[in-house]
mmCIF file of C-alpha atoms in Angstrom:
data_model
loop_
_atom_site.group_PDB
_atom_site.id
_atom_site.type_symbol
_atom_site.label_atom_id
_atom_site.label_comp_id
_atom_site.label_asym_id
_atom_site.label_seq_id
_atom_site.Cartn_x
_atom_site.Cartn_y
_atom_site.Cartn_z
ATOM 1 C CA MET A 489 27.128 -3.438 -1.085
ATOM 2 C CA SER A 490 25.475 -0.215 -2.209
ATOM 3 C CA ALA A 491 23.895 1.681 0.665
ATOM 4 C CA ALA A 492 20.942 2.637 -1.503
ATOM 5 C CA LEU A 493 20.457 -0.649 -3.343
ATOM 6 C CA GLY A 494 17.073 -1.295 -1.778
ATOM 7 C CA LEU A 495 15.738 2.075 -2.913
ATOM 8 C CA LYS A 496 16.811 1.453 -6.492
ATOM 9 C CA ALA A 497 15.073 -1.896 -6.809
ATOM 10 C CA LYS A 498 12.519 -1.913 -9.608
ATOM 11 C CA PRO A 499 8.860 -2.075 -8.558
ATOM 12 C CA ILE A 500 7.608 -5.616 -8.923
ATOM 13 C CA ALA A 501 3.880 -4.926 -8.755
ATOM 14 C CA THR A 502 1.923 -5.025 -12.014
ATOM 15 C CA GLU A 503 -0.024 -1.828 -12.339
ATOM 16 C CA LEU A 504 -3.380 -1.399 -14.046
ATOM 17 C CA THR A 505 -2.505 0.391 -17.293
ATOM 18 C CA ASP A 506 -4.267 3.408 -18.682
ATOM 19 C CA ASP A 507 -5.551 1.215 -21.523
ATOM 20 C CA ASP A 508 -7.115 -1.226 -19.063
ATOM 21 C CA SER A 509 -8.740 1.627 -17.183
ATOM 22 C CA ASP A 510 -9.984 3.179 -20.443
ATOM 23 C CA ILE A 511 -11.491 -0.127 -21.600
ATOM 24 C CA SER A 512 -13.355 -0.525 -18.328
ATOM 25 C CA ALA A 513 -14.685 3.023 -18.571
ATOM 26 C CA LEU A 514 -15.623 2.488 -22.233
ATOM 27 C CA ILE A 515 -17.611 -0.674 -21.472
ATOM 28 C CA ASN A 516 -19.388 1.137 -18.664
ATOM 29 C CA ARG A 517 -20.234 4.067 -20.920
ATOM 30 C CA LEU A 518 -21.424 1.893 -23.819
ATOM 31 C CA THR A 519 -23.602 -0.162 -21.483
ATOM 32 C CA ALA A 520 -25.200 2.991 -20.139
ATOM 33 C CA GLU A 521 -25.765 4.214 -23.697
ATOM 34 C CA VAL A 522 -27.408 0.908 -24.708
ATOM 35 C CA ASN A 523 -29.654 1.155 -21.670
ATOM 36 C CA GLN A 524 -30.632 4.728 -22.575
ATOM 37 C CA ILE A 525 -31.295 3.777 -26.219
ATOM 38 C CA ALA A 526 -33.520 0.899 -25.102
ATOM 39 C CA VAL A 527 -35.499 3.217 -22.835
ATOM 40 C CA ASP A 528 -35.832 5.884 -25.536
ATOM 41 C CA LYS A 529 -36.927 3.439 -28.243
ATOM 42 C CA THR A 530 -39.465 1.643 -26.073
ATOM 43 C CA LYS A 531 -40.965 5.011 -25.138
ATOM 44 C CA ALA A 532 -41.171 5.848 -28.858
ATOM 45 C CA ILE A 533 -42.948 2.534 -29.485
ATOM 46 C CA GLN A 534 -45.358 3.277 -26.648
ATOM 47 C CA GLN A 535 -46.136 6.677 -28.170
ATOM 48 C CA ILE A 536 -46.887 5.038 -31.524
ATOM 49 C CA THR A 537 -49.095 2.377 -29.953
ATOM 50 C CA ASN A 538 -50.930 5.099 -28.044
ATOM 51 C CA GLN A 539 -51.584 6.807 -31.368
ATOM 52 C CA MET A 540 -52.763 3.499 -32.865
ATOM 53 C CA LYS A 541 -55.155 2.976 -29.970
ATOM 54 C CA MET A 542 -56.453 6.519 -30.339
ATOM 55 C CA LEU A 543 -57.036 5.990 -34.061
ATOM 56 C CA ALA A 544 -58.741 2.660 -33.354
ATOM 57 C CA LEU A 545 -60.981 4.329 -30.789
ATOM 58 C CA ASN A 546 -61.905 7.085 -33.238
ATOM 59 C CA ALA A 547 -62.606 4.459 -35.894
ATOM 60 C CA LEU A 548 -64.926 2.591 -33.516
ATOM 61 C CA ILE A 549 -66.780 5.780 -32.746
ATOM 62 C CA GLU A 550 -67.191 6.586 -36.458
ATOM 63 C CA SER A 551 -68.242 3.012 -37.296
ATOM 64 C CA SER A 552 -70.939 3.113 -34.638
ATOM 65 C CA ARG A 553 -72.268 6.312 -36.182
ATOM 66 C CA ALA A 554 -72.365 4.639 -39.586
ATOM 67 C CA GLY A 555 -74.656 1.916 -38.236
ATOM 68 C CA ALA A 556 -74.889 -1.348 -40.136
ATOM 69 C CA GLN A 557 -72.655 -0.043 -42.919
ATOM 70 C CA GLY A 558 -69.820 0.528 -40.463
ATOM 71 C CA ALA A 559 -70.023 -2.860 -38.743
ATOM 72 C CA GLY A 560 -67.250 -4.409 -40.828
ATOM 73 C CA PHE A 561 -64.999 -1.447 -40.281
ATOM 74 C CA ALA A 562 -65.610 -1.735 -36.527
ATOM 75 C CA VAL A 563 -64.130 -5.245 -36.561
ATOM 76 C CA VAL A 564 -60.969 -3.941 -38.234
ATOM 77 C CA ALA A 565 -60.709 -1.059 -35.765
ATOM 78 C CA GLN A 566 -61.066 -3.464 -32.843
ATOM 79 C CA GLU A 567 -58.252 -5.664 -34.235
ATOM 80 C CA VAL A 568 -56.021 -2.617 -34.660
ATOM 81 C CA ARG A 569 -56.722 -1.670 -31.048
ATOM 82 C CA GLY A 570 -55.825 -5.198 -29.892
ATOM 83 C CA VAL A 571 -52.572 -5.151 -31.873
ATOM 84 C CA GLY A 572 -51.696 -1.807 -30.321
ATOM 85 C CA GLN A 573 -52.214 -3.207 -26.818
ATOM 86 C CA GLN A 574 -50.018 -6.237 -27.611
ATOM 87 C CA VAL A 575 -47.254 -4.023 -28.985
ATOM 88 C CA GLU A 576 -47.467 -1.835 -25.855
ATOM 89 C CA THR A 577 -47.180 -4.898 -23.607
ATOM 90 C CA ILE A 578 -44.160 -6.186 -25.536
ATOM 91 C CA ALA A 579 -42.532 -2.742 -25.386
ATOM 92 C CA ARG A 580 -43.005 -2.541 -21.616
ATOM 93 C CA GLU A 581 -41.577 -6.032 -21.151
ATOM 94 C CA LEU A 582 -38.653 -5.172 -23.414
ATOM 95 C CA GLU A 583 -37.919 -2.018 -21.436
ATOM 96 C CA THR A 584 -38.111 -3.871 -18.109
ATOM 97 C CA GLN A 585 -35.892 -6.740 -19.230
ATOM 98 C CA LEU A 586 -33.314 -4.561 -20.993
ATOM 99 C CA THR A 587 -33.101 -2.179 -18.053
ATOM 100 C CA LYS A 588 -32.594 -5.089 -15.656
ATOM 101 C CA ARG A 589 -29.971 -6.751 -17.853
ATOM 102 C CA THR A 590 -27.997 -3.579 -18.491
ATOM 103 C CA GLY A 591 -28.292 -2.672 -14.800
ATOM 104 C CA ASP A 592 -26.871 -6.088 -13.864
ATOM 105 C CA LEU A 593 -24.097 -5.608 -16.422
ATOM 106 C CA VAL A 594 -23.170 -2.174 -15.058
ATOM 107 C CA ALA A 595 -23.132 -3.546 -11.477
ATOM 108 C CA SER A 596 -20.980 -6.492 -12.589
ATOM 109 C CA ILE A 597 -18.528 -4.187 -14.364
ATOM 110 C CA ASP A 598 -18.350 -1.975 -11.266
ATOM 111 C CA ARG A 599 -17.577 -5.019 -9.100
ATOM 112 C CA MET A 600 -14.892 -6.219 -11.512
ATOM 113 C CA SER A 601 -13.415 -2.730 -11.674
ATOM 114 C CA GLN A 602 -13.329 -2.483 -7.879
ATOM 115 C CA ARG A 603 -11.762 -5.921 -7.604
ATOM 116 C CA SER A 604 -9.141 -5.050 -10.209
ATOM 117 C CA ARG A 605 -8.406 -1.805 -8.395
ATOM 118 C CA GLY A 606 -8.221 -3.570 -5.029
ATOM 119 C CA GLU A 607 -5.847 -6.250 -6.323
ATOM 120 C CA ARG A 608 -3.672 -3.556 -7.879
ATOM 121 C CA MET A 609 -3.493 -1.725 -4.544
ATOM 122 C CA VAL A 610 -2.574 -4.960 -2.731
ATOM 123 C CA ASP A 611 0.264 -5.467 -5.235
ATOM 124 C CA LEU A 612 1.468 -1.914 -4.676
ATOM 125 C CA SER A 613 1.266 -2.408 -0.889
ATOM 126 C CA LEU A 614 3.485 -5.456 -1.279
ATOM 127 C CA ASN A 615 5.799 -3.440 -3.510
ATOM 128 C CA ALA A 616 6.257 -0.799 -0.794
ATOM 129 C CA VAL A 617 6.942 -3.213 2.064
ATOM 130 C CA GLU A 618 9.243 -5.354 -0.111
ATOM 131 C CA LEU A 619 11.339 -2.340 -1.056
ATOM 132 C CA ILE A 620 11.853 -1.428 2.589
ATOM 133 C CA ASP A 621 12.563 -5.080 3.450
ATOM 134 C CA ARG A 622 15.287 -5.267 0.823
ATOM 135 C CA ASN A 623 16.743 -2.028 2.083
ATOM 136 C CA LEU A 624 16.744 -3.161 5.710
ATOM 137 C CA TYR A 625 18.214 -6.542 4.784
ATOM 138 C CA GLU A 626 21.294 -4.588 3.699
ATOM 139 C CA ARG A 627 21.380 -2.875 7.072
ATOM 140 C CA THR A 628 21.567 -6.259 8.810
ATOM 141 C CA CYS A 629 24.478 -7.188 6.563
ATOM 142 C CA ASP A 630 26.237 -3.880 7.207
ATOM 143 C CA VAL A 631 26.138 -4.083 11.000
ATOM 144 C CA ARG A 632 27.457 -7.654 11.128
ATOM 145 C CA TRP A 633 30.240 -6.827 8.707
ATOM 146 C CA TRP A 634 31.362 -3.617 10.413
ATOM 147 C CA ALA A 635 31.322 -5.290 13.843
ATOM 148 C CA THR A 636 34.310 -7.335 12.606
ATOM 149 C CA ASP A 637 36.370 -4.289 11.559
ATOM 150 C CA SER A 638 39.724 -4.516 13.319
ATOM 151 C CA ALA A 639 39.526 -0.909 14.580
ATOM 152 C CA VAL A 640 36.120 -1.594 16.147
ATOM 153 C CA VAL A 641 37.247 -4.913 17.660
ATOM 154 C CA ASP A 642 40.467 -3.438 19.084
ATOM 155 C CA CYS A 643 38.645 -0.467 20.597
ATOM 156 C CA ALA A 644 35.993 -2.681 22.221
ATOM 157 C CA ALA A 645 38.731 -4.906 23.642
ATOM 158 C CA SER A 646 40.794 -1.999 24.996
ATOM 159 C CA PRO A 647 39.194 1.481 24.745
ATOM 160 C CA ALA A 648 42.364 3.496 25.185
ATOM 161 C CA PRO A 649 42.274 7.057 23.759
ATOM 162 C CA ALA A 650 44.279 6.125 20.664
ATOM 163 C CA ALA A 651 42.050 3.128 19.951
ATOM 164 C CA VAL A 652 38.918 5.238 20.456
ATOM 165 C CA SER A 653 40.243 7.913 18.097
ATOM 166 C CA TYR A 654 41.072 5.369 15.402
ATOM 167 C CA ALA A 655 37.741 3.579 15.759
ATOM 168 C CA SER A 656 35.884 6.896 15.488
ATOM 169 C CA GLN A 657 37.889 7.715 12.385
ATOM 170 C CA ARG A 658 37.029 4.361 10.805
ATOM 171 C CA LEU A 659 33.338 4.777 11.629
ATOM 172 C CA GLY A 660 33.469 8.252 10.085
ATOM 173 C CA VAL A 661 34.916 6.828 6.872
ATOM 174 C CA ILE A 662 32.060 4.341 6.709
ATOM 175 C CA LEU A 663 29.514 7.122 7.210
ATOM 176 C CA GLY A 664 31.068 9.063 4.374
ATOM 177 C CA ALA A 665 30.317 6.223 1.981
ATOM 178 C CA TYR A 666 27.003 5.080 3.468
ATOM 179 C CA THR A 667 24.874 8.203 3.577
ATOM 180 C CA VAL A 668 21.736 6.393 4.775
ATOM 181 C CA TYR A 669 23.048 6.385 8.369
ATOM 182 C CA LEU A 670 22.930 9.187 10.919
ATOM 183 C CA ASP A 671 25.608 7.729 13.175
ATOM 184 C CA LEU A 672 27.389 4.533 14.213
ATOM 185 C CA TRP A 673 27.987 3.839 17.913
ATOM 186 C CA LEU A 674 30.402 1.434 19.545
ATOM 187 C CA CYS A 675 29.228 0.505 23.050
ATOM 188 C CA ASP A 676 30.841 -1.509 25.803
ATOM 189 C CA LEU A 677 28.943 -4.340 27.480
ATOM 190 C CA ASP A 678 27.616 -1.961 30.141
ATOM 191 C CA GLY A 679 25.899 0.176 27.516
ATOM 192 C CA ASN A 680 28.371 3.075 27.545
ATOM 193 C CA VAL A 681 29.041 4.658 24.129
ATOM 194 C CA ILE A 682 32.825 4.616 23.744
ATOM 195 C CA ALA A 683 33.162 5.783 20.104
ATOM 196 C CA ASN A 684 30.994 7.155 17.310
ATOM 197 C CA GLY A 685 31.465 8.191 13.703
ATOM 198 C CA ARG A 686 30.139 11.752 13.922
ATOM 199 C CA ALA A 687 31.647 12.966 17.184
ATOM 200 C CA ASP A 688 31.692 16.541 15.863
ATOM 201 C CA ARG A 689 27.931 16.482 15.345
ATOM 202 C CA PHE A 690 26.624 14.095 17.986
ATOM 203 C CA ARG A 691 28.380 14.213 21.357
ATOM 204 C CA VAL A 692 27.262 10.803 22.550
ATOM 205 C CA VAL A 693 30.509 9.339 23.883
ATOM 206 C CA GLY A 694 30.009 8.648 27.587
ATOM 207 C CA GLN A 695 26.244 8.347 27.263
ATOM 208 C CA ASN A 696 24.689 5.137 28.584
ATOM 209 C CA VAL A 697 22.122 3.260 26.440
ATOM 210 C CA ALA A 698 21.778 0.144 28.602
ATOM 211 C CA HIS A 699 18.069 0.922 29.121
ATOM 212 C CA THR A 700 17.202 0.694 25.424
ATOM 213 C CA LYS A 701 15.437 -2.361 24.044
ATOM 214 C CA TRP A 702 17.854 -2.754 21.155
ATOM 215 C CA PHE A 703 20.921 -2.761 23.431
ATOM 216 C CA ARG A 704 19.396 -5.255 25.868
ATOM 217 C CA GLU A 705 18.607 -7.608 22.984
ATOM 218 C CA ALA A 706 22.036 -7.125 21.414
ATOM 219 C CA ARG A 707 23.693 -7.905 24.733
ATOM 220 C CA THR A 708 22.222 -11.428 24.580
ATOM 221 C CA LEU A 709 22.983 -12.287 20.957
ATOM 222 C CA ARG A 710 24.399 -15.784 20.652
ATOM 223 C CA SER A 711 27.007 -15.151 17.951
ATOM 224 C CA GLY A 712 28.431 -12.641 15.530
ATOM 225 C CA ASP A 713 26.132 -14.011 12.848
ATOM 226 C CA ASP A 714 23.051 -12.729 14.682
ATOM 227 C CA TYR A 715 21.660 -9.216 14.737
ATOM 228 C CA VAL A 716 19.006 -7.019 16.328
ATOM 229 C CA ALA A 717 16.533 -4.968 14.264
ATOM 230 C CA GLY A 718 15.055 -2.244 16.442
ATOM 231 C CA ASP A 719 11.689 -0.517 16.089
ATOM 232 C CA VAL A 720 11.529 2.858 14.393
ATOM 233 C CA GLU A 721 11.852 5.516 17.086
ATOM 234 C CA ASN A 722 12.763 9.117 17.767
ATOM 235 C CA GLN A 723 16.316 9.060 19.119
ATOM 236 C CA ALA A 724 16.917 11.939 21.558
ATOM 237 C CA LEU A 725 20.710 11.594 21.339
ATOM 238 C CA LEU A 726 20.511 12.164 17.570
ATOM 239 C CA GLY A 727 18.455 15.341 17.678
ATOM 240 C CA ASN A 728 15.196 13.398 18.061
ATOM 241 C CA ALA A 729 15.551 12.093 14.518
ATOM 242 C CA GLN A 730 13.548 9.093 13.341
ATOM 243 C CA VAL A 731 15.881 6.103 13.222
ATOM 244 C CA ALA A 732 15.798 2.353 12.858
ATOM 245 C CA THR A 733 18.654 0.943 14.927
ATOM 246 C CA TYR A 734 20.468 -2.280 13.989
ATOM 247 C CA CYS A 735 22.934 -3.988 16.325
ATOM 248 C CA ALA A 736 25.475 -6.781 16.266
ATOM 249 C CA SER A 737 27.914 -8.217 18.782
ATOM 250 C CA VAL A 738 31.527 -7.169 18.644
ATOM 251 C CA ARG A 739 33.425 -10.385 19.381
ATOM 252 C CA ALA A 740 36.961 -11.147 20.460
ATOM 253 C CA GLY A 741 39.261 -11.437 17.462
ATOM 254 C CA GLY A 742 36.387 -10.482 15.165
ATOM 255 C CA GLN A 743 35.318 -14.120 15.174
ATOM 256 C CA ALA A 744 31.629 -15.044 15.053
ATOM 257 C CA ASN A 745 32.076 -17.495 17.941
ATOM 258 C CA GLY A 746 34.405 -15.247 19.963
ATOM 259 C CA ALA A 747 33.497 -13.906 23.405
ATOM 260 C CA PRO A 748 31.317 -10.772 23.277
ATOM 261 C CA ILE A 749 33.290 -7.624 24.068
ATOM 262 C CA GLY A 750 30.942 -4.881 22.868
ATOM 263 C CA VAL A 751 27.943 -3.886 20.760
ATOM 264 C CA LEU A 752 27.909 -1.977 17.487
ATOM 265 C CA ALA A 753 24.718 0.045 16.896
ATOM 266 C CA ILE A 754 24.047 1.620 13.491
ATOM 267 C CA HIS A 755 21.268 4.201 13.177
ATOM 268 C CA PHE A 756 19.467 4.105 9.843
ATOM 269 C CA ASP A 757 18.198 7.573 8.857
ATOM 270 C CA TRP A 758 14.625 6.360 8.613
ATOM 271 C CA GLU A 759 12.457 9.322 7.652
ATOM 272 C CA PRO A 760 13.947 10.358 4.267
ATOM 273 C CA GLN A 761 14.503 6.763 3.142
ATOM 274 C CA ALA A 762 11.000 5.614 4.071
ATOM 275 C CA ARG A 763 9.452 8.765 2.580
ATOM 276 C CA ALA A 764 11.159 8.062 -0.758
ATOM 277 C CA ILE A 765 9.560 4.622 -0.824
ATOM 278 C CA VAL A 766 5.960 5.530 0.092
ATOM 279 C CA GLN A 767 5.952 8.599 -2.145
ATOM 280 C CA GLY A 768 7.441 6.564 -4.966
ATOM 281 C CA VAL A 769 4.543 4.096 -5.108
ATOM 282 C CA ARG A 770 2.879 4.731 -8.450
ATOM 283 C CA VAL A 771 -0.737 5.302 -7.535
ATOM 284 C CA GLY A 772 -2.675 7.582 -9.847
ATOM 285 C CA ASP A 773 -4.085 10.955 -8.880
ATOM 286 C CA ILE A 774 -7.556 9.550 -9.451
ATOM 287 C CA ASP A 775 -6.996 7.043 -6.638
ATOM 288 C CA LYS A 776 -6.637 9.801 -4.002
ATOM 289 C CA ALA A 777 -4.427 7.321 -2.176
ATOM 290 C CA ARG A 778 -2.481 7.506 1.076
ATOM 291 C CA VAL A 779 0.432 5.048 1.107
ATOM 292 C CA LEU A 780 1.595 3.830 4.521
ATOM 293 C CA LEU A 781 4.062 1.559 6.227
ATOM 294 C CA VAL A 782 2.830 0.374 9.623
ATOM 295 C CA ASP A 783 4.578 -1.715 12.254
ATOM 296 C CA SER A 784 3.315 -4.865 13.975
ATOM 297 C CA ASN A 785 1.271 -2.707 16.361
ATOM 298 C CA LEU A 786 -0.335 -0.930 13.355
ATOM 299 C CA ARG A 787 1.518 2.266 14.225
ATOM 300 C CA VAL A 788 2.213 4.477 11.203
ATOM 301 C CA ILE A 789 5.964 4.554 10.579
ATOM 302 C CA ALA A 790 5.857 6.140 7.103
ATOM 303 C CA ALA A 791 3.137 8.017 5.215
ATOM 304 C CA SER A 792 3.064 9.511 1.726
ATOM 305 C CA ASP A 793 1.307 12.594 3.119
ATOM 306 C CA GLY A 794 3.825 12.922 5.974
ATOM 307 C CA GLN A 795 1.071 12.806 8.595
ATOM 308 C CA GLY A 796 0.796 10.734 11.799
ATOM 309 C CA ILE A 797 4.292 9.234 11.687
ATOM 310 C CA LEU A 798 5.082 7.424 14.970
ATOM 311 C CA SER A 799 1.899 8.838 16.542
ATOM 312 C CA GLU A 800 -1.046 7.437 14.570
ATOM 313 C CA ARG A 801 -2.388 3.909 14.821
ATOM 314 C CA ILE A 802 -4.695 2.714 12.092
ATOM 315 C CA SER A 803 -7.581 0.280 12.345
ATOM 316 C CA LEU A 804 -6.775 -2.541 9.952
ATOM 317 C CA SER A 805 -9.254 -5.404 9.460
ATOM 318 C CA LEU A 806 -6.902 -8.303 8.788
ATOM 319 C CA ASN A 807 -9.329 -11.171 9.458
ATOM 320 C CA GLY A 808 -6.392 -13.538 9.773
ATOM 321 C CA GLN A 809 -5.097 -12.703 6.284
ATOM 322 C CA ARG A 810 -1.635 -11.561 5.260
ATOM 323 C CA SER A 811 -3.008 -9.574 2.345
ATOM 324 C CA GLY A 812 -6.302 -8.326 1.012
ATOM 325 C CA PHE A 813 -8.547 -5.322 0.505
ATOM 326 C CA TYR A 814 -11.913 -4.162 1.761
ATOM 327 C CA GLN A 815 -14.157 -1.112 1.997
ATOM 328 C CA ASP A 816 -14.321 0.508 5.402
ATOM 329 C CA ARG A 817 -17.342 2.173 6.991
ATOM 330 C CA SER A 818 -16.540 5.513 5.430
ATOM 331 C CA GLY A 819 -16.467 4.002 1.952
ATOM 332 C CA MET A 820 -12.668 4.133 1.616
ATOM 333 C CA MET A 821 -10.864 1.193 0.038
ATOM 334 C CA VAL A 822 -8.127 -0.237 2.274
ATOM 335 C CA ALA A 823 -5.508 -2.573 0.772
ATOM 336 C CA PHE A 824 -2.711 -4.230 2.761
ATOM 337 C CA HIS A 825 0.103 -6.756 2.526
ATOM 338 C CA ALA A 826 2.282 -8.175 5.294
ATOM 339 C CA THR A 827 6.057 -8.100 5.084
ATOM 340 C CA PRO A 828 7.440 -11.166 3.274
ATOM 341 C CA GLY A 829 10.978 -10.541 4.542
ATOM 342 C CA TYR A 830 14.001 -10.782 2.313
ATOM 343 C CA GLU A 831 16.828 -13.319 2.342
ATOM 344 C CA THR A 832 17.903 -13.713 6.003
ATOM 345 C CA TYR A 833 15.883 -10.664 7.088
ATOM 346 C CA ARG A 834 12.587 -12.066 8.357
ATOM 347 C CA GLY A 835 10.918 -8.702 8.770
ATOM 348 C CA LEU A 836 9.292 -7.279 11.883
ATOM 349 C CA GLY A 837 5.635 -7.951 11.163
ATOM 350 C CA TRP A 838 5.171 -4.707 9.246
ATOM 351 C CA TYR A 839 2.526 -4.007 6.598
ATOM 352 C CA GLY A 840 2.320 -1.955 3.471
ATOM 353 C CA VAL A 841 -1.068 -0.230 3.428
ATOM 354 C CA ILE A 842 -2.856 1.920 0.856
ATOM 355 C CA VAL A 843 -6.036 3.827 1.705
ATOM 356 C CA CYS A 844 -7.956 5.084 -1.361
ATOM 357 C CA GLY A 845 -10.823 7.478 -1.863
ATOM 358 C CA ALA A 846 -14.141 6.022 -2.971
#
């Protein structure tokens, strides 16, 4: 298997194209223009009717001065005045109705645009967490496979100096081909590191890791087919680097049902791999988006801006849903999607999250 296969997987989310975005903006602009035209034209009609009423008033005044001879003209002037008032009423109603309709249309377009944007962000959140799932699925395959390597099995069974040297050499060869790992550790059942692949860089042989959660869980695995996926953490023995540790049982004879004789722990170099994923999510500059991966406790484990990793916890309103989007109190759009897992990797309850500017 390729060590970087997960990172090369093509994005599966359907993005909103520039054409779609342009069409939405065009409809919004044209609607606003229609609304402005309606307002301008009804005001022009009102100005004309005001002139008609003024002329009718002047005609009434002149007809009254003319006495009996102007009586017939007064009737015409009064009718013109009445027509002007009717036209003014119709113009006002037209302006009110058009403004309301175009206002409703603009609001509806805004809602549809927001919904389309939100659904796109949910898809991209899924894309991010699926890419990391596929990548980590490979890690679970790697650790179970390498735990059956004859050099690893022989060293766990009898950690004599020659066996330790050969096992370290074999682990080093693996690291040379699989650059996504910081180190590989072979531990005995008491949690003592007896061999590692980068002994020249990390002097961990003789260290005891029995207190770690991942070792305790690995110690109780039922067979060689099972594995442990540890939380992302800063590992002091690896220069405080961010790692995701995966473990499998080393079993007698390299058989899945053999007696446990050790634990193989592989340390995935988390930070650069996770950064490549969250920074590779194709959000536009206009979205002002922050792309995150968060664990089951909503702790930030990867961020496109590099901030808050392993220290920040976000407030995520799930409302019992595995995916969705909403607007928070500050007006930011928050989209999320829970891990779907991949193949035999069930995931650890993580979420892909995207926080966008208003």
